[in-house]
XYZ file of C-alpha atoms in Angstrom:
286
model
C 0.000 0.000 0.000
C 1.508 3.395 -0.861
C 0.887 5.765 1.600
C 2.979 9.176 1.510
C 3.998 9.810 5.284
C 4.350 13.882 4.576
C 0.879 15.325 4.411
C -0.065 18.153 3.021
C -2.861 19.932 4.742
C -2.645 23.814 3.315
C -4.645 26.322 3.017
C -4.697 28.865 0.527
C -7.080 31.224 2.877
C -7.113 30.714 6.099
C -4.432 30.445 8.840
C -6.239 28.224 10.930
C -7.652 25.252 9.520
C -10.475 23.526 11.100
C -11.880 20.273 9.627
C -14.903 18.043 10.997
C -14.154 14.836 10.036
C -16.793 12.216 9.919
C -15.757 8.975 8.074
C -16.314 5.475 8.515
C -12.834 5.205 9.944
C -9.910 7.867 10.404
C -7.465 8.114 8.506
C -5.194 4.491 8.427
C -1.967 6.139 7.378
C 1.219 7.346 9.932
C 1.532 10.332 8.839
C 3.577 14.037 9.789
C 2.968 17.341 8.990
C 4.473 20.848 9.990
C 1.794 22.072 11.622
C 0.193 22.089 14.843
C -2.581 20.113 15.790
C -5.202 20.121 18.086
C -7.251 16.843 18.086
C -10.214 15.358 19.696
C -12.217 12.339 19.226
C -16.061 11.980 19.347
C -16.689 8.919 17.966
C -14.380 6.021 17.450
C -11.565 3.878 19.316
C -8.587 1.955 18.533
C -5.188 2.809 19.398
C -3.173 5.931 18.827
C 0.582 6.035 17.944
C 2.326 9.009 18.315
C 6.034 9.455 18.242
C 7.090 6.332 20.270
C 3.943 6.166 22.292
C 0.980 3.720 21.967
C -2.306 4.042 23.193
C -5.765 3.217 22.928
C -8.234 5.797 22.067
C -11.985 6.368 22.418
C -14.315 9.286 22.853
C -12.940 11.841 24.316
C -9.616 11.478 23.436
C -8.103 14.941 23.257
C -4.508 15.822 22.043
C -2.104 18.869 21.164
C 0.798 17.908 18.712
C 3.828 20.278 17.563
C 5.209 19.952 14.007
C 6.662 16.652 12.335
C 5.560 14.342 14.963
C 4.426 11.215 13.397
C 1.037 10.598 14.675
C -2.007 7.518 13.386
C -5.420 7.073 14.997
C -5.900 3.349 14.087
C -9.266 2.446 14.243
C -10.147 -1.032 15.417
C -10.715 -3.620 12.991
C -14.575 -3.835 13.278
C -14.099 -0.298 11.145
C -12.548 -1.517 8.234
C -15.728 -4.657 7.569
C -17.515 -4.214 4.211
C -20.926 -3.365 5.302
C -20.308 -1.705 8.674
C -22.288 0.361 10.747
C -19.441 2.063 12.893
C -18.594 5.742 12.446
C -15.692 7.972 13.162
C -16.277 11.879 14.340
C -13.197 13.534 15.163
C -12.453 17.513 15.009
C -9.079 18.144 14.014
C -7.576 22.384 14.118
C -4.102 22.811 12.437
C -1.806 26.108 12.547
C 1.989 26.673 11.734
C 4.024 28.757 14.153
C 4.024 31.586 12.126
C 0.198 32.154 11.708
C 0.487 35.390 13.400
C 3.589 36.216 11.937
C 7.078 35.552 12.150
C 8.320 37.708 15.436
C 4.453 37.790 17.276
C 5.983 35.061 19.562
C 9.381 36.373 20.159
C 7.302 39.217 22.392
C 7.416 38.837 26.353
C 4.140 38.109 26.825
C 4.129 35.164 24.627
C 6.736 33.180 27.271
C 3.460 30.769 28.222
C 2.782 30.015 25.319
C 6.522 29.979 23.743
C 6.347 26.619 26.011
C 3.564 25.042 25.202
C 4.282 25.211 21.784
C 7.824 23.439 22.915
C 5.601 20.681 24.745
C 3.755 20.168 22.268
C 6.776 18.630 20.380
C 6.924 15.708 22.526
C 2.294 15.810 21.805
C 0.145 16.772 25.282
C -2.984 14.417 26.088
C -5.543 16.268 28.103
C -8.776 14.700 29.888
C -11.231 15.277 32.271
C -13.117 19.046 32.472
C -10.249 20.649 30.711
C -10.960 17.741 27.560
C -14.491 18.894 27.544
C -13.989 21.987 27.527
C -11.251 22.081 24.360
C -13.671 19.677 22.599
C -16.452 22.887 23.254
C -13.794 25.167 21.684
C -13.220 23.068 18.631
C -16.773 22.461 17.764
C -17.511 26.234 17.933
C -14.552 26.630 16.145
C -16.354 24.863 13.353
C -18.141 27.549 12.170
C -16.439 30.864 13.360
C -14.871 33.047 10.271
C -12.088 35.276 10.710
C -10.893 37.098 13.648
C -13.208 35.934 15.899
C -11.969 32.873 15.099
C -8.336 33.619 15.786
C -9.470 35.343 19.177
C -11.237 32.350 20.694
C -7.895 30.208 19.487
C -5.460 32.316 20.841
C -7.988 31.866 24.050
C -8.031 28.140 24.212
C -3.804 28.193 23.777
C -3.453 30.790 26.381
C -5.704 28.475 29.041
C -3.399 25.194 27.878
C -0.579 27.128 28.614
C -1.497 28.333 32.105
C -2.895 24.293 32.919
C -0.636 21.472 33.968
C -2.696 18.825 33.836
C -1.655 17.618 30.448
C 0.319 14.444 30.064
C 3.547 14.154 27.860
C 3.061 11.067 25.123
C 6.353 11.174 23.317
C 9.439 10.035 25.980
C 11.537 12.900 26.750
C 13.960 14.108 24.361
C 11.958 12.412 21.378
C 12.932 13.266 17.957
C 11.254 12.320 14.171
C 14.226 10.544 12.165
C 12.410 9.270 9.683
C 12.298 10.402 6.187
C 9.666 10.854 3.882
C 11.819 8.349 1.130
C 11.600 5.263 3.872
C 7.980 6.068 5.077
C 6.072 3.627 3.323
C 8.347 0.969 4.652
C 7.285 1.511 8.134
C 3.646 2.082 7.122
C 3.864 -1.349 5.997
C 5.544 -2.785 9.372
C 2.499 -0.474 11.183
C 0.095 -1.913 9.282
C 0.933 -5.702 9.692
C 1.375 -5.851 13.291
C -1.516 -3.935 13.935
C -3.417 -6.423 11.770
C -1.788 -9.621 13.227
C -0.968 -8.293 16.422
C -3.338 -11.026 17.843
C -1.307 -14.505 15.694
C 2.429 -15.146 16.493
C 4.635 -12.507 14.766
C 7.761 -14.004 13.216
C 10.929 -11.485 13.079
C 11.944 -12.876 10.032
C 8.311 -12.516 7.879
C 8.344 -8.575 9.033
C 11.814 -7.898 8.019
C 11.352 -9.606 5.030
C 8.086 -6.693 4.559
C 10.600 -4.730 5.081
C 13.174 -5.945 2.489
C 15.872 -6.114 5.178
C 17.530 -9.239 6.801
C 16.693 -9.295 10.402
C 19.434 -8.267 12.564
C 19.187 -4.857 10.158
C 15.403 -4.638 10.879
C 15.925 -4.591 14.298
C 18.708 -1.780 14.220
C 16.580 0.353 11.915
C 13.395 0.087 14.336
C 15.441 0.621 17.217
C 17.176 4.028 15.731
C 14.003 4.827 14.677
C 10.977 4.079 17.186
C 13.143 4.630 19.978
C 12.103 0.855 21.140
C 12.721 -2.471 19.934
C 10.253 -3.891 17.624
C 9.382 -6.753 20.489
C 8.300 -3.525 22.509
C 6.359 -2.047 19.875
C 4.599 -5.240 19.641
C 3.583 -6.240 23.267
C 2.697 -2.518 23.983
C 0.150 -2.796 20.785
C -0.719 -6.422 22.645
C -0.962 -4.960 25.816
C -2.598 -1.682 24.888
C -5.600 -4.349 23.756
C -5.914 -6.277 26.673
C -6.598 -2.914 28.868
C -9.340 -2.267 26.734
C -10.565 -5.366 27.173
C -9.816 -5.318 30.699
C -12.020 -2.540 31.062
C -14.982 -3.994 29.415
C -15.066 -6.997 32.007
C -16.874 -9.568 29.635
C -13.644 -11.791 29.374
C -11.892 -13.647 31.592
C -8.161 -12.734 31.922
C -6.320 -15.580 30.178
C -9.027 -15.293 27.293
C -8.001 -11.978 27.248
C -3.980 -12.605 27.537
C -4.933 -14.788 24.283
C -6.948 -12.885 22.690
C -3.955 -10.517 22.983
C -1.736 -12.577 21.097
C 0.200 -13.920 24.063
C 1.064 -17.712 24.077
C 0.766 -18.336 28.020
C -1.168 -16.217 30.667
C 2.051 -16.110 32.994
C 3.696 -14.112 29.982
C 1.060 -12.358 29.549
C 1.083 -11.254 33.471
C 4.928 -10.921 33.456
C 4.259 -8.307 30.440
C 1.627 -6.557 31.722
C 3.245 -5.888 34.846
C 6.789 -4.774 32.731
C 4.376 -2.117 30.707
C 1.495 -1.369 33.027
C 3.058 -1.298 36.733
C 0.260 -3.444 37.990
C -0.840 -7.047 37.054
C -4.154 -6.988 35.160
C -6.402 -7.991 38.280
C -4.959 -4.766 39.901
C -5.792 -2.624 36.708
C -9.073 -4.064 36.315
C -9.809 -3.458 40.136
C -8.446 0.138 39.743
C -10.500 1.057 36.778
């Protein structure tokens, strides 16, 4: 599947782009872009990659990303059936750095939000009152023109910057080293495991996707992702079973797996190494 990794989002009249998106998933491709991007979900779940971070994602999900970080909403499977009824509804708002001109930041009042904007490049989930109240923000952002619209955005960034009870995604000191030429390899090592995630994974079938033997694989995902491609894989594993964990209709060694683990003391070893709890404590927590 070709699927170009830079995308191009511009807009030949307006400096703030806001799009409703309503689909019958979001969009399936890791993708980057040099803007900023405020995001929050309505409708949908899966799991959400951003930078070297995996997560699952549902209503409500609410996120700030800086420029060039390599971000995918994934929606689940069920999604992607011929004939489905399930529905995405996202709102998405995108703005460069420069929207208000090249020096408007360097001024002294702009220090808060200097900042945020630097957070941002690692991406900033928000939830509870203050993710309700962005999502507000967004949808009346919908259909504001002009510089109304810019007021009520340079509102909303001025609150996020004075709040600090948004969570970093990307681990500290993050950084995007891939390049749009090798993109559509990793799109294609995305795709699979999020596809098979649930089977065994052989090393050597994904770095043959890859068209590299498999002691190069792992060096290229590792420079890369920031995490070994065994990581990537039982946090995308893992990342499952807490939904399903949540749900309480499974037992948890059908969910271990359901998860694509091969024992449930693995499984529990696993979730422990990624989680901080076993899954009996997570489920009793949540």
């Amino acid at each position: 599947m070709k699927a170009p990794i830079h995308k191009n989002i511009e807009s030949q009249v307006r400096t703030v782009t806001v799009h409703e998106l309503k689909e019958p998933h979001f969009d399936p491709n890791w993708h980057f872009h040099p803007h900023y991007q405020l995001f929050t979900v309505l409708e949908g779940t899966g799991k959400r990659l951003i930078g070297d971070s995996i997560q699952t994602f549902g209503p409500g999900d609410t996120v700030f990303l800086g420029p060039d970080v390599p971000h995918l909403w994934r929606s689940d499977p069920a999604y992607f059936e011929a004939g489905s009824p399930l529905m995405t509804h996202g709102i998405v708002l995108y703005f460069q750095e420069d929207f208000l001109g090249k020096d408007f930041l360097d001024k002294p009042e702009m220090l808060g939000l200097r900042q945020l904007l630097a957070d941002a490049k690692r991406g900033i989930s928000y939830k509870g009152a203050l993710s309700e109240h962005i999502r507000e923000e967004l949808i009346s952002l919908t259909t504001m023109e002009g510089f109304k619209g810019i007021l009520q955005l340079l509102t909303l960034l001025d609150k996020l910057a004075h709040d600090n009870s948004g969570e970093f995604i990307s681990s500290y000191g993050y950084v995007n080293n891939f390049k749009v030429s090798e993109t559509e390899r990793m799109q294609k090592v995305h795709n699979y495991v999020l596809q098979h995630f649930f089977q065994e994974i052989r090393l050597s079938d994904v770095a043959s996707l890859a068209g590299m033997t498999e002691a190069a694989f792992c060096r290229y995902f590792k420079a890369r992702s920031n995490k070994t491609f065994i990581d990537f894989v039982n946090e995308i594993r893992i990342g499952h079973a807490c939904k399903l964990l949540l749900e309480d209709k499974w037992t948890i060694a059908q969910i271990a797996y359901d998860s694509g683990f091969d024992s449930l003391s693995n499984f529990n070893r696993n979730f422990k190494k990624y989680i901080g709890h076993t899954p009996r404590e997570y489920k009793g927590n949540y």
